[in-house]
Amino acid sequence: MKKAPQADFPAFEAEILKIWDAEKTFEQSLELRRGAERFSFYDGPPFANGLPHFGHSLVTSIKDSLGRYQTMRGKYVERRNGWDCHGLPVEFAIEKQMGVSGKKQILELGIAKFNQACRDSVFMYKADWEAFFHRIGRWTDTENAYATIDRDYTESVWWSLGQVHEKGLLYRGYKSMPYCPRCETPLSNFELNEGYQDNVPDPSVYVKFPLVDESGTALLAWTTTPWTLPANAALAVDAKADYVTVELLGNGDSWKQGDRLILAKARLGELELRKAEYKTVVTQKGSELAGLRYLPLYDLATDFTEAEAAAVHTVYVDESVSLEDGTGILHVAPRYGESDLGIGQREGLPLIESVGRNGHMTEQMGEFAGMFFKKADKFITQDLVEKGSIFAAETFNHTYPFCYRCESPLLYYAISTWFIRVSEIREQMLKTAEEIEWTPSHIKAGRFGKWLEGARDWAISRNRYWGAPMPIWVNEKDENDYLLVSSLDELRELAGQDVNLDDLHRPFIDDVVIRKDGKTYKRIEEVFDCWFESGSMPVAQQHYPFENKDVFEASFPADYIGEGLDQTRLWFYVQHVLATIIFDRPAYKHVLVNGMIMASDGQKLSKRLKNYPPVEEVFASEGADTLRFYLLGNDQALGADYMRFDRAAMQDISRNVFSTLWNSLSFLSMYAEIDGWEPDKHLAEPKSDNVLDQWMLARLNQVIAEMTTAADNYEIAQALRPFRGLVDDLSNWYVRRSRRRFWKSEDDGDKQSAYATLHYTLARMAQLLAPWSPFIADKLWRELMVGTEQPLSVHLSDWPVAGAQNIAILDQMELTRLIVTEALSKRAEAGIKVRQPLSLLTVASLEELPQTLVDIIAEEVNVQRVLLDRKAAVAGAKFDVRLDTEITDELRREGVVRDLVRLIQSTRKAEGLEVDDRIVLQLVTPSDEIQAAVEQFDTLIIRETLAEQLTIELGEAGVDVPHKLAGSTIVINLKKAIK
């Protein structure tokens, strides 16, 4: 073996990357397992129109590590890269780029031009993503990547919708949907769930609706959306609740004496909070209020039908009315609320409109026309104050939904949308979900299970432009007559074989017209919710069922998928919905949910705040391996929780894991080069009679078993923890305790055993480290395997199999080390340094220890004798130690010599001598005591310092700089001995 180079982990990574590229190591690893059992993995693709950032390091490291691990476990792991290309993030970026906003301006620009700009942008940062994957060590097949804009991908998405339709689960409904006015499209309930913000200030307005037949009496309703008040069509009450008519006593800022208000008895506190004195005039049930007519606040609509005119501005009863807040009287604007629309549809109310689809007040709103709906709140409130329609107007903070893509405030809007009847398959989804295992396990019945229990119908159409077109053609004369197309061949049969289907995007697909049975069918304008495309990924990435049937069937359900916690109700959910509908199976078998990286202060990672280091800087400084090991070993990150980035903790890994591991290699290679030792060509566990070797191999097998169990269960942080302990045990116990076995000049069987054990342990540790920190693992392996018959790369080797664990030696060594720790603690309490020998350590223990371990205790504690006293042992206690702290003259002299040896070793190092260099040693001291100590223990000095000659004389230092020793001084002169 040759001596290993100095540790420089970023430089090693650059070297290994070049080697992987040159040797095509990734491709070799795939070819090596081709034909083996598949381990299928679904990759949640990123948007390539945005740059990768520090936060992507975690999920990328997890995905790569599990692929590498399963490959080493003998599986064939296809790692196909994917790109998300459709959806509002792309459109939003292009709107900014082209200086347009909203439907009107996009249509003026032209859909063709707009979508071409979207297409041109989606791979803008593809090279940056691939460079990021390359540098962090992620192996993925970028050459055969799929993209959601591919025609084949879209055809499979069409087929998925066809399967939903065949099962009777697709319908068009008119519902009140969460709606983004900037994007002018509805959102699904799980998209809504992603955009809530806390502590948003909003109006809190108590509004008076005067009764038609009772002058001076008004119904008091409460709302946080003044912009909907001009669209009021009805009021609602709780039929069973008590309502009171109160007469106000005295004048207030917004009322006068004698005014009468109607509200729920349970909500009278609202008046008292505003210091309004009153007396109750009438008490009646809510059902008795039903049918009362009141005057509208604004006259926005005059074109009511006769039935609508009879129904509008009337009091109704409804179960949705709450007595927990407000006044117990619900303001109903059917165009803008879920329960509002339900009441409106039941009672035949008109859809009065104050805000259009673009989120701005309609032209009917007069002076408020064109205002953004949230901005209009204060102006409408002020207008109603001036009209005397406001009892109280305040501000309060609450949770409000925003578009999770563009961050615009959302509203509810009644709109015609295409839905999947998810609510009808709720039980079926819960049943298929039972087959899925989750890490962390609590998500199965918790966050995911609860979400499934409340699953609602999924709005899958979007009134947008850059997306996969919905393959629905509607009869231009009968909207209830439509054709759903499930394949390109089917579309050609319906629209003609010469139809151009090279690009399925708008506006080209909009020009495809179907004529059948004398009817003309035109495609609806909507595109798919991009989450429907994402949910179709298992089939669409393989262009199933049009090709790759064998590949799909062999890889579905996926063995594993993984993303962040937010995807529990997004990507994981939509896949589960579609897989359950189409195949009555889950889409995946195991999910690993990771948490999110936060800045060290707990805030979100922010480029503006610069509260995290650029990932390139971390790569250049600590290295990708260190970052990966740090992230993968974090319990919070791997437990679907928030982790705070701690660079100091990462640097600790570099220092105490990787540098320590590399130092063990350096130690082995240094002495192996000196002795000309070469490893066996076959990597087989060595046999040894030495207790340290036996323990080291048992400890190694113990860690292999622990890491295998944890990694098989997707518990990555738990898998890495034993490795850290093994590194420490190897360096700070095995290597340190074995140093003399390598130093000694005689090349006996014990020395050979030490070489073989250390080499074998390091080789297996390279394999154990390979999936998680792949660069240093491969560098370590390549240094160890020169001249052997092992694979060139550790990533072409198999994951190690745990051999027999010698439990007895593990237990005995654990006891040995515990005794040593306790005895050293006793020395520290007595203020006696470890280099000072003592005479006796008594250990009271019922456990037996072999003499070899007793000798280790004596050396570690630096005592002349260890006495195992079984008679003094206390039942139930593992052991007890007593240290004789009396220091005789002889012991004191030996302590002086051990201090001297340390000084000589430091001098050797300062002189640049090699570890095997023999020396000529001359000592000069004015101390008789030091001279006597050296003469008494000269053999110890010669052995420890490799001195061929040792002389000591009494005298002063002269021009030499002396060292301090035992209250005096000593000059150390040494030089390399001539062979």
CSV table of C-alpha atoms in Angstrom, one decimal, residues 83-457:
chain,number,residue,atom,x,y,z
A,83,TRP,CA,-39.1,18.0,-15.3
A,84,ASP,CA,-42.3,19.8,-14.3
A,85,CYS,CA,-43.1,22.2,-17.1
A,86,HIS,CA,-46.7,23.4,-16.8
A,87,GLY,CA,-48.7,25.5,-14.4
A,88,LEU,CA,-49.0,28.9,-12.8
A,89,PRO,CA,-45.4,29.3,-11.8
A,90,VAL,CA,-44.3,29.3,-15.4
A,91,GLU,CA,-47.2,31.6,-16.5
A,92,PHE,CA,-46.6,34.0,-13.6
A,93,ALA,CA,-42.9,34.3,-14.6
A,94,ILE,CA,-43.8,35.0,-18.2
A,95,GLU,CA,-46.4,37.5,-17.3
A,96,LYS,CA,-43.7,39.4,-15.4
A,97,GLN,CA,-41.2,39.0,-18.3
A,98,MET,CA,-43.7,40.2,-20.9
A,99,GLY,CA,-45.3,43.0,-18.9
A,100,VAL,CA,-48.8,41.6,-19.0
A,101,SER,CA,-51.3,40.6,-16.3
A,102,GLY,CA,-54.6,38.8,-16.4
A,103,LYS,CA,-56.7,37.2,-19.1
A,104,LYS,CA,-57.5,40.3,-21.1
A,105,GLN,CA,-53.9,41.3,-21.6
A,106,ILE,CA,-52.7,37.7,-22.3
A,107,LEU,CA,-55.5,37.3,-25.0
A,108,GLU,CA,-54.4,40.7,-26.5
A,109,LEU,CA,-50.9,39.4,-26.7
A,110,GLY,CA,-52.0,36.1,-28.2
A,111,ILE,CA,-52.1,32.7,-26.6
A,112,ALA,CA,-49.6,31.4,-29.2
A,113,LYS,CA,-47.0,34.0,-28.4
A,114,PHE,CA,-47.6,33.7,-24.6
A,115,ASN,CA,-47.3,29.9,-24.6
A,116,GLN,CA,-44.3,29.9,-26.9
A,117,ALA,CA,-42.6,32.2,-24.3
A,118,CYS,CA,-43.6,29.7,-21.6
A,119,ARG,CA,-42.1,26.8,-23.6
A,120,ASP,CA,-38.9,28.7,-24.2
A,121,SER,CA,-38.6,29.3,-20.4
A,122,VAL,CA,-39.3,25.9,-18.9
A,123,PHE,CA,-35.7,24.6,-19.4
A,124,MET,CA,-34.0,27.9,-18.8
A,125,TYR,CA,-32.1,26.5,-15.8
A,126,LYS,CA,-32.0,22.8,-16.8
A,127,ALA,CA,-28.2,22.9,-17.0
A,128,ASP,CA,-28.0,24.5,-13.5
A,129,TRP,CA,-30.1,21.8,-12.1
A,130,GLU,CA,-28.0,19.1,-13.7
A,131,ALA,CA,-24.8,20.8,-12.5
A,132,PHE,CA,-26.3,20.9,-9.0
A,133,PHE,CA,-27.2,17.2,-9.2
A,134,HIS,CA,-23.7,16.4,-10.5
A,135,ARG,CA,-21.9,18.4,-7.8
A,136,ILE,CA,-23.9,17.0,-4.8
A,137,GLY,CA,-23.3,13.5,-6.1
A,138,ARG,CA,-26.8,12.6,-7.2
A,139,TRP,CA,-26.9,9.9,-9.8
A,140,THR,CA,-29.9,10.3,-12.1
A,141,ASP,CA,-30.5,9.6,-15.8
A,142,THR,CA,-30.7,13.1,-17.3
A,143,GLU,CA,-30.3,11.7,-20.9
A,144,ASN,CA,-33.6,9.9,-20.8
A,145,ALA,CA,-35.5,12.4,-18.7
A,146,TYR,CA,-39.3,12.9,-19.1
A,147,ALA,CA,-41.0,16.2,-19.2
A,148,THR,CA,-44.6,17.0,-18.6
A,149,ILE,CA,-44.8,19.0,-21.9
A,150,ASP,CA,-44.0,15.9,-23.9
A,151,ARG,CA,-46.7,14.8,-26.2
A,152,ASP,CA,-46.4,11.2,-25.0
A,153,TYR,CA,-46.8,12.3,-21.4
A,154,THR,CA,-49.9,14.3,-22.2
A,155,GLU,CA,-51.4,11.4,-24.1
A,156,SER,CA,-51.1,9.2,-20.9
A,157,VAL,CA,-52.7,12.0,-18.9
A,158,TRP,CA,-55.6,12.0,-21.4
A,159,TRP,CA,-55.9,8.2,-20.9
A,160,SER,CA,-56.0,8.7,-17.1
A,161,LEU,CA,-58.9,11.1,-17.4
A,162,GLY,CA,-60.6,8.6,-19.7
A,163,GLN,CA,-60.3,6.0,-17.0
A,164,VAL,CA,-61.8,8.4,-14.5
A,165,HIS,CA,-64.7,9.1,-16.9
A,166,GLU,CA,-65.3,5.4,-17.6
A,167,LYS,CA,-65.9,4.9,-13.9
A,168,GLY,CA,-68.5,7.6,-13.8
A,169,LEU,CA,-66.4,9.9,-11.6
A,170,LEU,CA,-66.0,12.9,-13.9
A,171,TYR,CA,-68.6,15.6,-13.9
A,172,ARG,CA,-69.0,19.3,-14.6
A,173,GLY,CA,-70.4,21.2,-11.7
A,174,TYR,CA,-71.3,24.8,-10.8
A,175,LYS,CA,-69.7,25.3,-7.4
A,176,SER,CA,-68.3,28.1,-5.3
A,177,MET,CA,-64.5,27.5,-5.5
A,178,PRO,CA,-61.5,29.1,-4.0
A,179,TYR,CA,-60.4,31.4,-6.8
A,180,CYS,CA,-57.3,33.4,-7.6
A,181,PRO,CA,-58.4,36.6,-9.3
A,182,ARG,CA,-54.9,37.4,-10.5
A,183,CYS,CA,-54.6,34.0,-12.2
A,184,GLU,CA,-58.3,34.0,-13.0
A,185,THR,CA,-58.7,30.3,-12.2
A,186,PRO,CA,-60.1,28.1,-9.5
A,187,LEU,CA,-57.9,26.2,-7.1
A,188,SER,CA,-58.4,22.7,-5.6
A,189,ASN,CA,-59.0,22.4,-1.9
A,190,PHE,CA,-55.5,21.0,-1.4
A,191,GLU,CA,-54.0,23.9,-3.2
A,192,LEU,CA,-56.1,26.2,-1.0
A,193,ASN,CA,-54.6,24.5,2.0
A,194,GLU,CA,-51.1,25.4,1.0
A,195,GLY,CA,-51.6,29.2,1.0
A,196,TYR,CA,-53.1,30.2,4.3
A,197,GLN,CA,-51.4,33.1,6.1
A,198,ASP,CA,-51.8,33.9,9.8
A,199,ASN,CA,-52.5,37.2,11.4
A,200,VAL,CA,-53.9,38.9,8.3
A,201,PRO,CA,-55.7,42.2,9.1
A,202,ASP,CA,-59.2,42.3,7.8
A,203,PRO,CA,-62.4,44.4,8.4
A,204,SER,CA,-64.9,43.3,10.9
A,205,VAL,CA,-68.2,45.0,10.0
A,206,TYR,CA,-71.6,44.9,11.6
A,207,VAL,CA,-74.2,46.0,9.0
A,208,LYS,CA,-77.8,47.1,9.4
A,209,PHE,CA,-80.4,45.7,6.8
A,210,PRO,CA,-83.6,47.7,7.3
A,211,LEU,CA,-86.9,45.8,7.2
A,212,VAL,CA,-89.3,46.7,4.5
A,213,ASP,CA,-92.4,46.7,6.6
A,214,GLU,CA,-91.0,47.9,10.0
A,215,SER,CA,-89.5,51.4,9.8
A,216,GLY,CA,-86.7,51.9,12.2
A,217,THR,CA,-86.0,48.2,12.6
A,218,ALA,CA,-83.0,46.5,11.0
A,219,LEU,CA,-81.5,43.0,10.9
A,220,LEU,CA,-77.9,43.1,12.1
A,221,ALA,CA,-75.4,41.0,10.2
A,222,TRP,CA,-71.7,40.6,10.5
A,223,THR,CA,-69.1,40.1,7.7
A,224,THR,CA,-65.3,40.3,7.2
A,225,THR,CA,-65.8,40.9,3.4
A,226,PRO,CA,-67.4,44.3,2.8
A,227,TRP,CA,-66.7,43.9,-0.9
A,228,THR,CA,-69.4,41.3,-1.0
A,229,LEU,CA,-72.1,43.5,0.6
A,230,PRO,CA,-73.2,45.1,-2.7
A,231,ALA,CA,-73.8,41.5,-3.9
A,232,ASN,CA,-76.0,40.6,-0.9
A,233,ALA,CA,-79.0,38.5,-2.0
A,234,ALA,CA,-80.4,37.2,1.3
A,235,LEU,CA,-79.9,36.9,5.1
A,236,ALA,CA,-80.0,33.6,7.0
A,237,VAL,CA,-80.8,32.6,10.6
A,238,ASP,CA,-80.7,29.5,12.7
A,239,ALA,CA,-84.3,28.2,12.9
A,240,LYS,CA,-84.0,26.8,16.4
A,241,ALA,CA,-82.1,29.7,18.0
A,242,ASP,CA,-83.7,32.6,20.0
A,243,TYR,CA,-83.5,36.0,18.3
A,244,VAL,CA,-84.3,39.3,20.0
A,245,THR,CA,-85.5,42.6,18.8
A,246,VAL,CA,-83.8,45.3,21.0
A,247,GLU,CA,-84.4,49.0,21.3
A,248,LEU,CA,-81.3,51.1,21.7
A,249,LEU,CA,-81.3,53.5,24.6
A,250,GLY,CA,-79.3,56.7,24.1
A,251,ASN,CA,-77.3,57.8,21.1
A,252,GLY,CA,-74.0,56.4,19.8
A,253,ASP,CA,-71.6,57.2,17.1
A,254,SER,CA,-73.5,55.0,14.6
A,255,TRP,CA,-77.0,54.7,16.2
A,256,LYS,CA,-79.6,56.9,17.8
A,257,GLN,CA,-82.1,56.3,20.6
A,258,GLY,CA,-85.0,54.3,19.5
A,259,ASP,CA,-83.3,52.4,16.7
A,260,ARG,CA,-84.3,48.7,16.8
A,261,LEU,CA,-82.0,45.8,15.9
A,262,ILE,CA,-82.6,42.1,15.4
A,263,LEU,CA,-79.8,39.6,16.3
A,264,ALA,CA,-79.4,36.3,18.1
A,265,LYS,CA,-79.9,36.4,21.8
A,266,ALA,CA,-76.7,34.5,22.3
A,267,ARG,CA,-74.8,37.3,20.6
A,268,LEU,CA,-76.1,40.3,22.6
A,269,GLY,CA,-72.6,40.6,24.0
A,270,GLU,CA,-71.6,42.3,20.7
A,271,LEU,CA,-73.8,45.2,21.6
A,272,GLU,CA,-72.4,45.3,25.2
A,273,LEU,CA,-68.8,45.3,23.9
A,274,ARG,CA,-69.6,48.4,22.0
A,275,LYS,CA,-71.2,50.1,25.0
A,276,ALA,CA,-74.7,50.1,23.5
A,277,GLU,CA,-77.4,50.2,26.1
A,278,TYR,CA,-80.7,48.4,25.1
A,279,LYS,CA,-83.9,46.8,26.2
A,280,THR,CA,-85.4,43.7,24.7
A,281,VAL,CA,-88.6,44.3,22.9
A,282,VAL,CA,-89.4,40.9,21.3
A,283,THR,CA,-87.9,37.4,21.6
A,284,GLN,CA,-88.7,34.9,18.9
A,285,LYS,CA,-87.3,31.8,17.2
A,286,GLY,CA,-85.3,32.1,14.1
A,287,SER,CA,-87.9,30.2,12.2
A,288,GLU,CA,-90.3,33.1,12.9
A,289,LEU,CA,-88.0,35.5,11.1
A,290,ALA,CA,-88.1,33.5,7.9
A,291,GLY,CA,-89.8,35.3,5.1
A,292,LEU,CA,-89.0,38.9,6.4
A,293,ARG,CA,-88.1,41.2,3.5
A,294,TYR,CA,-85.5,43.9,3.9
A,295,LEU,CA,-84.1,46.8,1.8
A,296,PRO,CA,-80.9,46.1,-0.2
A,297,LEU,CA,-77.7,48.1,0.5
A,298,TYR,CA,-77.1,48.7,-3.2
A,299,ASP,CA,-79.2,48.2,-6.3
A,300,LEU,CA,-76.8,46.3,-8.6
A,301,ALA,CA,-79.2,44.2,-10.5
A,302,THR,CA,-82.5,45.1,-12.1
A,303,ASP,CA,-82.8,42.2,-14.5
A,304,PHE,CA,-84.1,39.6,-12.0
A,305,THR,CA,-86.5,37.0,-13.2
A,306,GLU,CA,-89.9,37.1,-11.6
A,307,ALA,CA,-88.9,34.2,-9.4
A,308,GLU,CA,-85.6,35.8,-8.4
A,309,ALA,CA,-87.3,39.1,-7.6
A,310,ALA,CA,-89.7,37.2,-5.3
A,311,ALA,CA,-86.8,35.4,-3.5
A,312,VAL,CA,-84.2,38.1,-3.3
A,313,HIS,CA,-83.5,40.2,-0.1
A,314,THR,CA,-85.5,37.8,2.1
A,315,VAL,CA,-84.6,36.1,5.4
A,316,TYR,CA,-84.1,32.3,5.2
A,317,VAL,CA,-83.2,29.6,7.7
A,318,ASP,CA,-80.1,27.5,7.2
A,319,GLU,CA,-78.0,25.0,9.2
A,320,SER,CA,-74.7,26.8,8.3
A,321,VAL,CA,-75.5,29.8,10.5
A,322,SER,CA,-73.1,30.0,13.5
A,323,LEU,CA,-73.8,31.4,16.9
A,324,GLU,CA,-70.1,31.3,17.8
A,325,ASP,CA,-69.3,34.7,16.3
A,326,GLY,CA,-70.9,37.7,14.7
A,327,THR,CA,-74.6,38.3,15.3
A,328,GLY,CA,-76.2,35.0,14.4
A,329,ILE,CA,-77.4,36.4,11.1
A,330,LEU,CA,-75.6,35.4,8.0
A,331,HIS,CA,-75.0,37.7,5.1
A,332,VAL,CA,-75.6,35.7,1.9
A,333,ALA,CA,-73.9,36.6,-1.4
A,334,PRO,CA,-74.4,33.4,-3.6
A,335,ARG,CA,-71.7,34.4,-6.1
A,336,TYR,CA,-69.0,34.5,-3.4
A,337,GLY,CA,-69.3,31.7,-0.8
A,338,GLU,CA,-69.8,28.0,-0.5
A,339,SER,CA,-72.8,28.0,1.9
A,340,ASP,CA,-74.0,31.2,0.2
A,341,LEU,CA,-74.2,29.4,-3.1
A,342,GLY,CA,-76.0,26.4,-1.5
A,343,ILE,CA,-78.6,28.7,-0.1
A,344,GLY,CA,-78.9,30.6,-3.3
A,345,GLN,CA,-79.4,27.4,-5.4
A,346,ARG,CA,-82.0,26.0,-2.9
A,347,GLU,CA,-84.0,29.3,-2.7
A,348,GLY,CA,-83.6,30.4,-6.4
A,349,LEU,CA,-81.6,33.5,-5.6
A,350,PRO,CA,-79.9,35.6,-8.3
A,351,LEU,CA,-76.1,35.7,-8.6
A,352,ILE,CA,-75.5,39.4,-8.0
A,353,GLU,CA,-72.0,40.3,-8.9
A,354,SER,CA,-69.9,43.1,-7.3
A,355,VAL,CA,-66.5,41.7,-8.3
A,356,GLY,CA,-65.6,40.2,-11.6
A,357,ARG,CA,-63.3,37.2,-12.4
A,358,ASN,CA,-60.3,39.5,-12.5
A,359,GLY,CA,-60.8,40.5,-8.8
A,360,HIS,CA,-61.8,44.1,-9.6
A,361,MET,CA,-65.1,45.7,-8.8
A,362,THR,CA,-67.6,45.6,-11.7
A,363,GLU,CA,-68.7,48.6,-13.7
A,364,GLN,CA,-72.0,48.6,-11.8
A,365,MET,CA,-70.1,49.7,-8.7
A,366,GLY,CA,-69.9,53.2,-10.0
A,367,GLU,CA,-67.2,55.2,-8.2
A,368,PHE,CA,-65.7,51.9,-6.9
A,369,ALA,CA,-65.6,50.3,-10.4
A,370,GLY,CA,-62.2,48.8,-11.3
A,371,MET,CA,-60.9,48.7,-7.7
A,372,PHE,CA,-59.2,45.5,-6.6
A,373,PHE,CA,-61.6,43.8,-4.2
A,374,LYS,CA,-59.5,43.9,-1.1
A,375,LYS,CA,-58.7,47.6,-1.7
A,376,ALA,CA,-62.4,48.3,-2.1
A,377,ASP,CA,-63.2,47.1,1.5
A,378,LYS,CA,-62.4,50.4,3.2
A,379,PHE,CA,-64.2,52.5,0.6
A,380,ILE,CA,-67.4,50.4,0.7
A,381,THR,CA,-67.3,50.5,4.5
A,382,GLN,CA,-66.9,54.3,4.5
A,383,ASP,CA,-69.7,54.6,2.0
A,384,LEU,CA,-72.1,52.5,4.2
A,385,VAL,CA,-71.1,54.5,7.3
A,386,GLU,CA,-72.1,57.7,5.5
A,387,LYS,CA,-75.4,56.1,4.6
A,388,GLY,CA,-76.0,55.1,8.2
A,389,SER,CA,-75.9,51.3,7.4
A,390,ILE,CA,-73.0,50.5,9.7
A,391,PHE,CA,-73.4,49.7,13.4
A,392,ALA,CA,-69.7,49.1,14.0
A,393,ALA,CA,-66.6,48.9,11.8
A,394,GLU,CA,-63.4,47.5,13.2
A,395,THR,CA,-60.3,45.5,12.2
A,396,PHE,CA,-59.2,42.1,13.4
A,397,ASN,CA,-56.5,39.6,12.5
A,398,HIS,CA,-57.3,36.1,11.3
A,399,THR,CA,-56.1,33.4,9.0
A,400,TYR,CA,-56.7,34.1,5.3
A,401,PRO,CA,-56.0,32.1,2.1
A,402,PHE,CA,-53.7,33.4,-0.6
A,403,CYS,CA,-52.7,31.8,-3.9
A,404,TYR,CA,-49.8,29.6,-3.0
A,405,ARG,CA,-48.3,30.3,-6.4
A,406,CYS,CA,-48.6,34.1,-6.9
A,407,GLU,CA,-49.6,35.1,-3.3
A,408,SER,CA,-52.7,37.0,-4.3
A,409,PRO,CA,-55.5,37.0,-1.8
A,410,LEU,CA,-58.2,34.5,-2.8
A,411,LEU,CA,-61.9,34.7,-2.9
A,412,TYR,CA,-64.7,32.2,-3.3
A,413,TYR,CA,-66.3,32.4,-6.7
A,414,ALA,CA,-69.2,30.4,-8.1
A,415,ILE,CA,-68.0,29.0,-11.4
A,416,SER,CA,-68.5,26.0,-13.7
A,417,THR,CA,-65.6,23.6,-13.3
A,418,TRP,CA,-64.8,19.9,-14.1
A,419,PHE,CA,-64.6,17.7,-11.0
A,420,ILE,CA,-63.6,14.2,-10.0
A,421,ARG,CA,-66.1,12.7,-7.5
A,422,VAL,CA,-63.4,12.0,-4.9
A,423,SER,CA,-65.9,12.1,-2.1
A,424,GLU,CA,-67.5,8.9,-3.6
A,425,ILE,CA,-64.3,6.9,-3.4
A,426,ARG,CA,-63.3,8.0,0.1
A,427,GLU,CA,-63.6,4.6,1.7
A,428,GLN,CA,-61.8,3.0,-1.3
A,429,MET,CA,-58.9,5.4,-0.8
A,430,LEU,CA,-58.7,4.7,2.9
A,431,LYS,CA,-58.6,1.0,2.1
A,432,THR,CA,-55.8,1.2,-0.5
A,433,ALA,CA,-53.9,3.6,1.8
A,434,GLU,CA,-53.7,0.7,4.4
A,435,GLU,CA,-51.1,-0.9,2.1
A,436,ILE,CA,-48.7,2.1,2.3
A,437,GLU,CA,-46.0,2.4,4.9
A,438,TRP,CA,-44.9,5.9,6.0
A,439,THR,CA,-41.7,7.3,7.5
A,440,PRO,CA,-42.4,8.8,10.0
A,441,SER,CA,-45.1,6.3,10.7
A,442,HIS,CA,-47.5,8.8,12.4
A,443,ILE,CA,-48.3,10.4,9.1
A,444,LYS,CA,-50.2,7.4,7.9
A,445,ALA,CA,-53.1,7.7,10.2
A,446,GLY,CA,-52.4,11.4,11.0
A,447,ARG,CA,-51.8,14.0,8.4
A,448,PHE,CA,-52.5,11.8,5.4
A,449,GLY,CA,-55.2,9.6,6.9
A,450,LYS,CA,-57.2,12.5,8.3
A,451,TRP,CA,-56.9,14.3,4.9
A,452,LEU,CA,-58.3,11.2,3.2
A,453,GLU,CA,-61.2,11.0,5.6
A,454,GLY,CA,-62.3,14.5,4.7
A,455,ALA,CA,-61.5,14.2,0.9
A,456,ARG,CA,-63.6,16.4,-1.2
A,457,ASP,CA,-64.4,16.5,-4.9
